[in-house]
PDB file of C-alpha atoms in Angstrom:
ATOM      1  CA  UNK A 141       0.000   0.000   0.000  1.00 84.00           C
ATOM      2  CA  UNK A 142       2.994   2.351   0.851  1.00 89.00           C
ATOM      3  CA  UNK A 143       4.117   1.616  -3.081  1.00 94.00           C
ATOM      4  CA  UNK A 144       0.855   2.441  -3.928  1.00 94.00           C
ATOM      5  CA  UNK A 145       0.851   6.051  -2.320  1.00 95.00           C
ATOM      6  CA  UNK A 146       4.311   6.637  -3.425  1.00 96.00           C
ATOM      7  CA  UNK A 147       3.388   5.958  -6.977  1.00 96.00           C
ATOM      8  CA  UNK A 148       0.761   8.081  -6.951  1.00 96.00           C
ATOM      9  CA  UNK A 149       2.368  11.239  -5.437  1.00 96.00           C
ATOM     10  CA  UNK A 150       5.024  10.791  -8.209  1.00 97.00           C
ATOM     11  CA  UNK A 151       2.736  10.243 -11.252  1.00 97.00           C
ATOM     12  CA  UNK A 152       0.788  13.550  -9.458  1.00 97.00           C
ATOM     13  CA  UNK A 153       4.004  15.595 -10.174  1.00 98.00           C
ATOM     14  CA  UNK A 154       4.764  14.050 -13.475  1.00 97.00           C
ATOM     15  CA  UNK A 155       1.364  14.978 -14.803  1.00 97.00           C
ATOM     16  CA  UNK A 156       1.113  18.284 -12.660  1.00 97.00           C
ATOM     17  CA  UNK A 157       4.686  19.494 -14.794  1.00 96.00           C
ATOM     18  CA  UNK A 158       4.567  17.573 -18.178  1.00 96.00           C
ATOM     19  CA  UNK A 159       0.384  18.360 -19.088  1.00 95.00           C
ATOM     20  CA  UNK A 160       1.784  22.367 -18.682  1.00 93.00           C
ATOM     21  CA  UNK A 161       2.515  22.249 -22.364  1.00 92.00           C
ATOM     22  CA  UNK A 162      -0.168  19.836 -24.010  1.00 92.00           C
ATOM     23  CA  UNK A 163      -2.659  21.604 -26.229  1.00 92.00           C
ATOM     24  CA  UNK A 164      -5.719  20.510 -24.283  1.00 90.00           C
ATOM     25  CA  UNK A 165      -8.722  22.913 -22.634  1.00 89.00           C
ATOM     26  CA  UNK A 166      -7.744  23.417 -19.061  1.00 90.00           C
ATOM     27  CA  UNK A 167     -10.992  21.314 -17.393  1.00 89.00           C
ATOM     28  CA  UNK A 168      -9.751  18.388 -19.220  1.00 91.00           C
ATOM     29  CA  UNK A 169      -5.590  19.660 -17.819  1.00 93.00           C
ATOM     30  CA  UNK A 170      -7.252  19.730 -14.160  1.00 94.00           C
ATOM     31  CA  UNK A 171      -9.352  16.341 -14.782  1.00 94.00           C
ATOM     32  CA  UNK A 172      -6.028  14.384 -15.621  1.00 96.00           C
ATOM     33  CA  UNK A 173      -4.260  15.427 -12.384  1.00 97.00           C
ATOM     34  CA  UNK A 174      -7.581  14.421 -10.542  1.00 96.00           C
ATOM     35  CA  UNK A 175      -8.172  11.411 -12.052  1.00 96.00           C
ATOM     36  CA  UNK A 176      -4.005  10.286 -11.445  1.00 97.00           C
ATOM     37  CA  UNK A 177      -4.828  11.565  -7.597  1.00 97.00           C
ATOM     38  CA  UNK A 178      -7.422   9.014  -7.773  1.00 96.00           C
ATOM     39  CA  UNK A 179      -5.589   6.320 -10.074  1.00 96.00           C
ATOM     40  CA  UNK A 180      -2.123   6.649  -9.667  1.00 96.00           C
ATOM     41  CA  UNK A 181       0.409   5.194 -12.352  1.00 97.00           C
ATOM     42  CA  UNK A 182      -2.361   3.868 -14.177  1.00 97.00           C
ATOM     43  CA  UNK A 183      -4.032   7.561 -14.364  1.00 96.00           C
ATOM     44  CA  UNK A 184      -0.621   9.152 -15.632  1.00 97.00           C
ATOM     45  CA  UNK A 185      -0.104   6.162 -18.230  1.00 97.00           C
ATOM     46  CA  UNK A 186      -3.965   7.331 -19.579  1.00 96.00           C
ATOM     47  CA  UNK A 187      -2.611  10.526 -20.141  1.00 96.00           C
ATOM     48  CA  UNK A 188       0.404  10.088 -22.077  1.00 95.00           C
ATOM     49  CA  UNK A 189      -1.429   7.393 -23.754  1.00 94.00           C
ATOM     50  CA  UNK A 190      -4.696   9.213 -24.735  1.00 93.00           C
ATOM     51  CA  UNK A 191      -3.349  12.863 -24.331  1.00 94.00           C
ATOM     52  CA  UNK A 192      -0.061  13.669 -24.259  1.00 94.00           C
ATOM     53  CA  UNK A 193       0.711  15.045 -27.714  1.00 92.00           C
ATOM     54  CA  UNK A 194       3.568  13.179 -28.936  1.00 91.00           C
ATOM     55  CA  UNK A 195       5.263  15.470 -31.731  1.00 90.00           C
ATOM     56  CA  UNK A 196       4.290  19.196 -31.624  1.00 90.00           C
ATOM     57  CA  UNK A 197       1.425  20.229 -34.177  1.00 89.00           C
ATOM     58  CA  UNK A 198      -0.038  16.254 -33.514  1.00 90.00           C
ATOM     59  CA  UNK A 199      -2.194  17.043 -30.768  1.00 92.00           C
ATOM     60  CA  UNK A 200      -5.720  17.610 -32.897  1.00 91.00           C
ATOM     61  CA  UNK A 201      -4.964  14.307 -35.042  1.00 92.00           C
ATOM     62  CA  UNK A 202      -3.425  12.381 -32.199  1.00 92.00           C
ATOM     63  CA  UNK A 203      -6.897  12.856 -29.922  1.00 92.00           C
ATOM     64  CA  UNK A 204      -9.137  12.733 -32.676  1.00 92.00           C
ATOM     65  CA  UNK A 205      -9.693   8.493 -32.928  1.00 93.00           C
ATOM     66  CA  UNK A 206     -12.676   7.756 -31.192  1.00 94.00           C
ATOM     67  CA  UNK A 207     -11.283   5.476 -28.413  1.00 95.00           C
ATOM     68  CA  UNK A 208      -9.064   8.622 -27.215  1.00 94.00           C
ATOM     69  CA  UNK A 209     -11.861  10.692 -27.289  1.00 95.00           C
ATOM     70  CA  UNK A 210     -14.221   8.380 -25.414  1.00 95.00           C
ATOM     71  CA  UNK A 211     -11.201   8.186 -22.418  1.00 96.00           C
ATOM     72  CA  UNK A 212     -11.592  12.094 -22.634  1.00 94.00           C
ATOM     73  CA  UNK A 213     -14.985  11.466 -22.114  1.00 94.00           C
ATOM     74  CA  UNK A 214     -15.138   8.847 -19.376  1.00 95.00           C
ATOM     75  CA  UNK A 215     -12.137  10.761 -17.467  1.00 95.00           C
ATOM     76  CA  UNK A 216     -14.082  14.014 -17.576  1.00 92.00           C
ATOM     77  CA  UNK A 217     -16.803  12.263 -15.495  1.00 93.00           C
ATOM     78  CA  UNK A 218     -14.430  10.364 -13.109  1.00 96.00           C
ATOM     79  CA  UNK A 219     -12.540  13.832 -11.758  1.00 95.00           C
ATOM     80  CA  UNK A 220     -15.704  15.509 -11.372  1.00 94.00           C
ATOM     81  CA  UNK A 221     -17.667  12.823  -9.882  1.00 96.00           C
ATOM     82  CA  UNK A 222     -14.925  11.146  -7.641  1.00 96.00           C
ATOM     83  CA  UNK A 223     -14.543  14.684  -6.177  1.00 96.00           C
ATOM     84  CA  UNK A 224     -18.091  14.978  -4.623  1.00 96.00           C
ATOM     85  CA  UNK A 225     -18.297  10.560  -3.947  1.00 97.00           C
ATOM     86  CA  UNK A 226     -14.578  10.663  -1.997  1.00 97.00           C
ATOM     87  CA  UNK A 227     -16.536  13.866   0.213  1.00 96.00           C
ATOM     88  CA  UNK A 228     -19.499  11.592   0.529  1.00 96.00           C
ATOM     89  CA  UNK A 229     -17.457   8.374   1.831  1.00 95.00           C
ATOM     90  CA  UNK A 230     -15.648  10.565   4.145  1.00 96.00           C
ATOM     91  CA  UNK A 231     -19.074  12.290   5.231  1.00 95.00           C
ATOM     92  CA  UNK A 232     -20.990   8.953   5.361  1.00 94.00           C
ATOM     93  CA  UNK A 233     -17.414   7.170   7.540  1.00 92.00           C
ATOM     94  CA  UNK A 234     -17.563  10.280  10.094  1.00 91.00           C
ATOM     95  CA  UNK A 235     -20.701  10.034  10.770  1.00 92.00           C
ATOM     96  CA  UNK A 236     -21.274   6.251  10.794  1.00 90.00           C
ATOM     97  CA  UNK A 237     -24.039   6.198   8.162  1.00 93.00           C
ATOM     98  CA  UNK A 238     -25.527   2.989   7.139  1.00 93.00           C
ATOM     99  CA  UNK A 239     -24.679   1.444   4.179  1.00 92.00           C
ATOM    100  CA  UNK A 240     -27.287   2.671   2.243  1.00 95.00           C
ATOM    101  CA  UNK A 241     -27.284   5.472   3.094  1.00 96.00           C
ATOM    102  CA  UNK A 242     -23.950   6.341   2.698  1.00 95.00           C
ATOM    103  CA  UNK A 243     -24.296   5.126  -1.011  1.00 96.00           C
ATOM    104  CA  UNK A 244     -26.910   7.562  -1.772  1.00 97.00           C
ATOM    105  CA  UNK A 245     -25.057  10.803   0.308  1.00 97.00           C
ATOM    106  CA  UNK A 246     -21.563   9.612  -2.320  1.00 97.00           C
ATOM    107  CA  UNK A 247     -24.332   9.247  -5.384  1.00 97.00           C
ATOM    108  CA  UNK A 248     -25.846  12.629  -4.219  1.00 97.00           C
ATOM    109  CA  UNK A 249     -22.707  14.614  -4.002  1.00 97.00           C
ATOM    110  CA  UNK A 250     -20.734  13.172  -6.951  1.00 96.00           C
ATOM    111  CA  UNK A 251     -24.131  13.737  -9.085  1.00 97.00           C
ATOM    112  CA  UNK A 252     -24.255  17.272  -7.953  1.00 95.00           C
ATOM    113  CA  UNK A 253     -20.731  18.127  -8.323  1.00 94.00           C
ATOM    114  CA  UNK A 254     -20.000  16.479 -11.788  1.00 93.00           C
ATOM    115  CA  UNK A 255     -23.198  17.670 -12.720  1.00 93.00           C
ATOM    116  CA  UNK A 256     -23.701  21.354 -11.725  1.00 93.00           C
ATOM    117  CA  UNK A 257     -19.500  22.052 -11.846  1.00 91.00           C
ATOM    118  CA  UNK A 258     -17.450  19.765 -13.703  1.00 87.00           C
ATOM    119  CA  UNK A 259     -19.965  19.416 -16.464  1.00 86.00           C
ATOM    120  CA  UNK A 260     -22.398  22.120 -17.060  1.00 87.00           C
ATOM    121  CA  UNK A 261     -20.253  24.990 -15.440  1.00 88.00           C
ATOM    122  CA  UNK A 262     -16.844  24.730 -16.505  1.00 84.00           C
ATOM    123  CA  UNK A 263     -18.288  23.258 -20.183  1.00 77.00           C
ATOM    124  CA  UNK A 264     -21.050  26.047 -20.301  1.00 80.00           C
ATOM    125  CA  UNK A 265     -19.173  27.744 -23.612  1.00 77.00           C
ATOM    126  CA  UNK A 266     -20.550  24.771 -25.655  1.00 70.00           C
ATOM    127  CA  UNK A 267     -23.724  25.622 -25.047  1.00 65.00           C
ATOM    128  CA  UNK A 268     -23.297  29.037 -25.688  1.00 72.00           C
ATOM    129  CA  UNK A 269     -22.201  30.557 -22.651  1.00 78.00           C
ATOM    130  CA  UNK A 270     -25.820  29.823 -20.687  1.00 85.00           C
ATOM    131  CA  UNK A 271     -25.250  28.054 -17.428  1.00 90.00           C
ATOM    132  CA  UNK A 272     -28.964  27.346 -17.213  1.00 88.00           C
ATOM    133  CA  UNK A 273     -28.870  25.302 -21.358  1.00 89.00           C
ATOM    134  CA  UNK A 274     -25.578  23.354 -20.033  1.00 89.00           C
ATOM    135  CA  UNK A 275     -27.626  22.213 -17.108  1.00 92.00           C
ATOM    136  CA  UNK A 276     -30.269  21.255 -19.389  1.00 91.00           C
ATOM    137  CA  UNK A 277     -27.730  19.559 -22.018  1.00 89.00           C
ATOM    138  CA  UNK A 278     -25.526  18.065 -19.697  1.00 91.00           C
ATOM    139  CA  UNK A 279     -27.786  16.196 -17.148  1.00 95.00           C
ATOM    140  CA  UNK A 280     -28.660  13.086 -19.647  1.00 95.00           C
ATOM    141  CA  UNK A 281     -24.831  12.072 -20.174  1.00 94.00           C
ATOM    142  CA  UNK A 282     -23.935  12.806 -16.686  1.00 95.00           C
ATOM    143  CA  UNK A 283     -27.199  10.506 -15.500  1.00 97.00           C
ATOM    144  CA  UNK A 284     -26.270   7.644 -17.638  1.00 97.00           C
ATOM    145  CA  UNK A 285     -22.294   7.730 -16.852  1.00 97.00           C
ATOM    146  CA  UNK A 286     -22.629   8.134 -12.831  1.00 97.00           C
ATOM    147  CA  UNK A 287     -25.158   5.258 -12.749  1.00 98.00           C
ATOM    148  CA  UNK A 288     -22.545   3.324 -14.465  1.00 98.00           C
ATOM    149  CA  UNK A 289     -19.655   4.302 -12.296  1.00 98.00           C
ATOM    150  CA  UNK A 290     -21.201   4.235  -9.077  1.00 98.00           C
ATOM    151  CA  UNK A 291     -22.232   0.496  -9.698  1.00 97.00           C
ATOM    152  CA  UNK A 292     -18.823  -0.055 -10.291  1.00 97.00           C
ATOM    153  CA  UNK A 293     -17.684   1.222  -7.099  1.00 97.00           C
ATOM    154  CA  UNK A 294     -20.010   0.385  -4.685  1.00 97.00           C
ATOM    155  CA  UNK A 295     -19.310  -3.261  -5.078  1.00 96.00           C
ATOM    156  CA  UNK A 296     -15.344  -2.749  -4.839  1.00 96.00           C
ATOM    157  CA  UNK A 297     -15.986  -0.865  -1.984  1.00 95.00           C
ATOM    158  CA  UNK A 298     -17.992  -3.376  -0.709  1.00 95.00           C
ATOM    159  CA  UNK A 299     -15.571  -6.078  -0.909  1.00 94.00           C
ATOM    160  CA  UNK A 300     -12.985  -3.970   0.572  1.00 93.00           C
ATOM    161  CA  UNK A 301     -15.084  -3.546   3.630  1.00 91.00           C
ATOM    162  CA  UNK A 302     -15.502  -6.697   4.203  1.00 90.00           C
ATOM    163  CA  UNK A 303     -12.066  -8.111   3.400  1.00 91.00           C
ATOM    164  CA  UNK A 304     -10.605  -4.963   6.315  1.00 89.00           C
ATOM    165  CA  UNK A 305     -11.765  -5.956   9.806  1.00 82.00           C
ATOM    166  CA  UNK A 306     -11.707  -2.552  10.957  1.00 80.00           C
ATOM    167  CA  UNK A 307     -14.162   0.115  10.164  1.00 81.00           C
ATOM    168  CA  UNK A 308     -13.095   2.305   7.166  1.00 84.00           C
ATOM    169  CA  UNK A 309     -12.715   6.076   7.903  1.00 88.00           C
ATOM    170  CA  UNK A 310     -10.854   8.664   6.195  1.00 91.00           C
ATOM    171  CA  UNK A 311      -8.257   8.921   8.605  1.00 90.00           C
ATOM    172  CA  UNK A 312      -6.930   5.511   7.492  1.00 91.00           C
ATOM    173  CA  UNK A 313      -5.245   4.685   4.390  1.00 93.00           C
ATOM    174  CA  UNK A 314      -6.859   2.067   3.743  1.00 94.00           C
ATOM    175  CA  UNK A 315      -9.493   3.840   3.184  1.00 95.00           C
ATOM    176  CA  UNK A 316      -8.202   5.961   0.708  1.00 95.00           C
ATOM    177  CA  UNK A 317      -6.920   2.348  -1.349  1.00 96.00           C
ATOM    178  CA  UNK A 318      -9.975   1.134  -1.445  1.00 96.00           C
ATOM    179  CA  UNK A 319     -11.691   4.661  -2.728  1.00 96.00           C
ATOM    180  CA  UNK A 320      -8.853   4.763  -5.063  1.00 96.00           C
ATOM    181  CA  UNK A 321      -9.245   0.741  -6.831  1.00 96.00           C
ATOM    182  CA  UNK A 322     -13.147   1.805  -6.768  1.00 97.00           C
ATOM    183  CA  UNK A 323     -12.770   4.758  -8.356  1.00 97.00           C
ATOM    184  CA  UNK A 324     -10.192   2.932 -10.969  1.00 96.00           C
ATOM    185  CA  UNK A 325     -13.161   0.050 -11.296  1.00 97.00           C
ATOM    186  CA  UNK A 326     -15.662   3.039 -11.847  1.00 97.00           C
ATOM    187  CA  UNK A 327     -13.578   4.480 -14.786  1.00 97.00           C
ATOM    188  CA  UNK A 328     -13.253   1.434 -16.304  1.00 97.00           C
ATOM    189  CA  UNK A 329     -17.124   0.212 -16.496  1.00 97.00           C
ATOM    190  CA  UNK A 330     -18.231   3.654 -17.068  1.00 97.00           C
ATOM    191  CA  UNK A 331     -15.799   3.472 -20.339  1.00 97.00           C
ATOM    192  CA  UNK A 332     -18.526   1.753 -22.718  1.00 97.00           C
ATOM    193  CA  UNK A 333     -21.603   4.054 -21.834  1.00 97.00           C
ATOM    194  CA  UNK A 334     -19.166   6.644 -22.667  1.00 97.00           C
ATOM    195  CA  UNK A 335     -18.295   5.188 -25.464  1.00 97.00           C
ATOM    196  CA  UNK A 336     -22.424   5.025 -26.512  1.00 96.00           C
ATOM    197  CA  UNK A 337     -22.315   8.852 -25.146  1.00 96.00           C
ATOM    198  CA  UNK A 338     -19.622  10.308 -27.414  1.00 95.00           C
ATOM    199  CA  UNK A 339     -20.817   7.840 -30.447  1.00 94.00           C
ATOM    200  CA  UNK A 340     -24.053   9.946 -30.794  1.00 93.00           C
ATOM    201  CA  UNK A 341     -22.809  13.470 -29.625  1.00 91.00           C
ATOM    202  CA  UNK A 342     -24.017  13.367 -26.449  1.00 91.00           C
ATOM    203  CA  UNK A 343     -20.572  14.145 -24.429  1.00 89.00           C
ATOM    204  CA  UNK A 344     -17.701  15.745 -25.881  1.00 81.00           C
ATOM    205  CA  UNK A 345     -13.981  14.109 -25.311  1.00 83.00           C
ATOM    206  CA  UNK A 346     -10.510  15.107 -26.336  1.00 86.00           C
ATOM    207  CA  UNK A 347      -9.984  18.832 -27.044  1.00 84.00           C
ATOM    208  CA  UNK A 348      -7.148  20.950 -28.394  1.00 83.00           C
ATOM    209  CA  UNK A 349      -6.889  24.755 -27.434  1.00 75.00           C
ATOM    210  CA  UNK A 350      -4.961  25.580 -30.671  1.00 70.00           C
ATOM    211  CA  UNK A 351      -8.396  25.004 -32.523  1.00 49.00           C
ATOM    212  CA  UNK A 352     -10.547  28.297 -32.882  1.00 51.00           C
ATOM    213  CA  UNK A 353     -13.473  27.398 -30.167  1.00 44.00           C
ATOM    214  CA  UNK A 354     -16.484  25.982 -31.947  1.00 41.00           C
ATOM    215  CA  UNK A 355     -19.745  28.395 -31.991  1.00 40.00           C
ATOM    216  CA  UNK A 356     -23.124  27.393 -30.791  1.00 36.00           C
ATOM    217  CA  UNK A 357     -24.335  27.489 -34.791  1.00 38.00           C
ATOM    218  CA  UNK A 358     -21.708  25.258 -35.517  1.00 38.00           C
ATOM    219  CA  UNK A 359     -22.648  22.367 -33.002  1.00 35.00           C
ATOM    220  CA  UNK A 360     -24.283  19.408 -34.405  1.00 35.00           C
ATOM    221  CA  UNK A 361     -28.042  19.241 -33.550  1.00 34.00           C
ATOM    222  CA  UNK A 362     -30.385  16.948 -34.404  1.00 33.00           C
ATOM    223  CA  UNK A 363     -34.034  17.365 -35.949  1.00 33.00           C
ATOM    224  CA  UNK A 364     -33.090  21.197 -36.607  1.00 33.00           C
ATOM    225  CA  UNK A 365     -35.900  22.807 -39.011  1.00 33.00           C
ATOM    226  CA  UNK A 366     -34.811  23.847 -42.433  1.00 32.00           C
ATOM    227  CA  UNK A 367     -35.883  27.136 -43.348  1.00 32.00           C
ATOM    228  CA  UNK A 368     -39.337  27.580 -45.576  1.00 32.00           C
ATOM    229  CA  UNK A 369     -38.825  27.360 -49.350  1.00 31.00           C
ATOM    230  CA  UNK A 370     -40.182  29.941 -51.600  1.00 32.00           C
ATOM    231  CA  UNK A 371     -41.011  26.891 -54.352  1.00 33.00           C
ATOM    232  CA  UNK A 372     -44.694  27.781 -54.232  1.00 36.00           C
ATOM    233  CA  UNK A 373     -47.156  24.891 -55.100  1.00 38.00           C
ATOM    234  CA  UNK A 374     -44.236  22.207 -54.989  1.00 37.00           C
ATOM    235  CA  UNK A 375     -46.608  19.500 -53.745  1.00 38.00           C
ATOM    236  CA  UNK A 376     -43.268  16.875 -53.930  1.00 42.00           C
ATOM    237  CA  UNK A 377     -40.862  16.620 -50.982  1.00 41.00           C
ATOM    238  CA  UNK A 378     -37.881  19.027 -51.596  1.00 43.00           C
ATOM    239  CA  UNK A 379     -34.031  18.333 -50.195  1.00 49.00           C
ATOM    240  CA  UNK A 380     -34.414  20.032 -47.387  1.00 49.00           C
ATOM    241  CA  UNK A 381     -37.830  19.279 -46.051  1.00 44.00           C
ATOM    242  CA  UNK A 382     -36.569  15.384 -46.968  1.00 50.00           C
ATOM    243  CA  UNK A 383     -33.328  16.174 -44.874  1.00 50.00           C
ATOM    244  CA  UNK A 384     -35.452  17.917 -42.080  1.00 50.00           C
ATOM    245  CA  UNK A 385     -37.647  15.007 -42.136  1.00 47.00           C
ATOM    246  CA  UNK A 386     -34.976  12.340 -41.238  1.00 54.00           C
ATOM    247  CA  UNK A 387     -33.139  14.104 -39.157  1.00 55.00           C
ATOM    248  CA  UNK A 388     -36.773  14.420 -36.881  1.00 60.00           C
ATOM    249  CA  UNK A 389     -36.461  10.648 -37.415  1.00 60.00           C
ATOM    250  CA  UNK A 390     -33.108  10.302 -36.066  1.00 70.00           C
ATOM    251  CA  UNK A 391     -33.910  13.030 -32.913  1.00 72.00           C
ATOM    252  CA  UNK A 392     -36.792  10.692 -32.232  1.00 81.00           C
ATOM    253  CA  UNK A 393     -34.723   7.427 -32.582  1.00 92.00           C
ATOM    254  CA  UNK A 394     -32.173   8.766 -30.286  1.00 91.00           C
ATOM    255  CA  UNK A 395     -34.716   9.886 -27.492  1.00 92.00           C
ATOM    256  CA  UNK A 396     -35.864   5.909 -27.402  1.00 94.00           C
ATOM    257  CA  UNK A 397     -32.427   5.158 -26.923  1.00 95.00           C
ATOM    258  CA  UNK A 398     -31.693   7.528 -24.049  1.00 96.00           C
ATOM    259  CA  UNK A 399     -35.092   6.205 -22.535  1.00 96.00           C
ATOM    260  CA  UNK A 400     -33.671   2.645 -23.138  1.00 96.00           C
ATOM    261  CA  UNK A 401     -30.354   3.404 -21.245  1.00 97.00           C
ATOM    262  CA  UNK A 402     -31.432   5.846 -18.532  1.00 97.00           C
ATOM    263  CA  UNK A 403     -33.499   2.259 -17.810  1.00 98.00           C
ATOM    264  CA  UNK A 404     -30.639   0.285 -18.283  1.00 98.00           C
ATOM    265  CA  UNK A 405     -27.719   2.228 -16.370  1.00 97.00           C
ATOM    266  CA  UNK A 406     -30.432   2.572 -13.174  1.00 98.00           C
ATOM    267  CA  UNK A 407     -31.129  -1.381 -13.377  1.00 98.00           C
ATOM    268  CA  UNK A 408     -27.437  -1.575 -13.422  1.00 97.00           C
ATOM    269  CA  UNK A 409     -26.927   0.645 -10.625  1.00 98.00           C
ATOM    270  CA  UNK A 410     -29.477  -0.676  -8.346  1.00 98.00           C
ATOM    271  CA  UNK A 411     -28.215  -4.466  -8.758  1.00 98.00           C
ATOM    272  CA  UNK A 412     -25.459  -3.499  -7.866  1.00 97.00           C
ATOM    273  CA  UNK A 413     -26.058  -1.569  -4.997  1.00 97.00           C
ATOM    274  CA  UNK A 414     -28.238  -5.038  -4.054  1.00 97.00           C
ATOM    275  CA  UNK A 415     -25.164  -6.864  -4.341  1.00 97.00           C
ATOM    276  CA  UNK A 416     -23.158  -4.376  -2.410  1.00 95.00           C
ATOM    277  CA  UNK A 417     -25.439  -4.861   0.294  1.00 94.00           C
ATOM    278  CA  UNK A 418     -25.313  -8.638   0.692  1.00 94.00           C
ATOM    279  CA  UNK A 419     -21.540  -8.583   0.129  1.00 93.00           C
ATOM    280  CA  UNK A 420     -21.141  -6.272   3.778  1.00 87.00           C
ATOM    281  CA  UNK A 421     -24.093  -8.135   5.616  1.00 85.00           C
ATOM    282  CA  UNK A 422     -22.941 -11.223   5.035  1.00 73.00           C
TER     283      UNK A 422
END
């Protein structure tokens, strides 16, 4: 465990120093150094693997392959999340909160805090520069991912509870290993909803601050009317009304989908939490 923490300090300051000089939007800078706090060598070996530009001028091609964007993605959720869910273990330890409860005050605070800061604040230029239409555009992806992750971590931190005879509190290290392996298990089953996320623009990933910083017109939207024609008395579809058309097709074919994993991800979340819950009672 001492190797453990030692690593992780190190792999800290390597990240802290070297990410300085990569390209990349500064949310995304501060989410690597979280998410190596949380992960250790493996969090500094996702950055020079997935971010890290590796020549100078490569930094826009290098991140733009979909699995590198997706690890964007996922990581994005991890540092903002694991911030509020580490204060909600630590809460839920001091004051000796029952298991369930302690699940939902970590799943309350790492909602809020990836949601409301990590996500729609310090992202809010993408949708404009309106606080209030990140909220809005934001809580869907953040929903889905957190369902994911948390199920992931509740049952390592279940098993870590009840392979440690002692009571976990934050005052121990071991309770900061076992946070840290559940957060690492969170990242990595919360990598394929990302994946789904990112695949139909529903979370952005990789970025590079030597682009010119994309408008709100220039955002991808689905179902987005075209404007009237002035063909009067055209009676057949035109290009744009058939364009218009599908793309109202796709919107609604994507909304059944979100219905389909907001289902999903929360079935996920609460057999695990089920699971959890056996695991420390028995």
């Amino acid at each position: 465990m001492l190797l453990w923490f030692t690593l992780t300090g190190a792999s800290v300051l390597f990240v802290i120093i070297d990410i300085r000089s990569t390209p990349e939007s500064p949310v995304l800078k501060w989410g690597f150094v979280l998410l190596t706090a949380y992960t250790g060598p493996i969090g500094a070996f996702l950055y020079v693997l997935g971010c890290r530009e590796p020549l100078p001028g490569l930094h826009e091609r290098y991140t733009a392959v979909r699995w590198r964007q997706v690890l964007g993605s996922t990581m994005h959720c991890v540092a903002g999340d694991g911030i509020g869910i580490l204060a909600g273990a630590a809460l839920g330890s001091v004051l000796a909160l029952p298991n369930l409860a302690n699940i939902a005050v970590e799943y309350a605070l790492g909602f809020g805090f990836g949601w409301t800061i990590f996500q729609a604040l310090f992202m809010r230029d993408t949708a404009g520069g309106s606080y209030k239409q990140a909220l809005k555009g934001t809580f869907v992806a953040e929903f889905l991912s957190m369902n994911v992750l948390m199920a992931g971590m509740v049952l390592i931190v279940a098993l870590g509870r009840s392979l440690i005879p002692s009571p976990l509190n934050p005052l121990m290290p071991e309770f900061w290993f076992v946070m840290s392996m559940a957060l690492l298990v969170g990242f990595t089953v919360a990598y394929p909803i990302n994946w789904w996320l990112v695949a139909r623009n529903l979370k952005h990933g990789m970025m590079t601050v030597r682009r010119d910083e994309v408008g709100a017109d220039d955002l991808p939207t689905l179902g987005e009317p075209s404007t009237a024609s002035a063909m009067e008395g055209a009676r057949a579809e035109s290009p744009e009304m058939g364009h218009a058309h599908r793309a109202g097709e796709k919107g609604d074919n994507l909304a059944a989908q979100i219905i389909g994993m907001v289902v999903l991800t929360t079935a996920i979340f609460a057999i695990a939490v089920w699971v959890a819950l056996m695991v420390e009672a028995g």
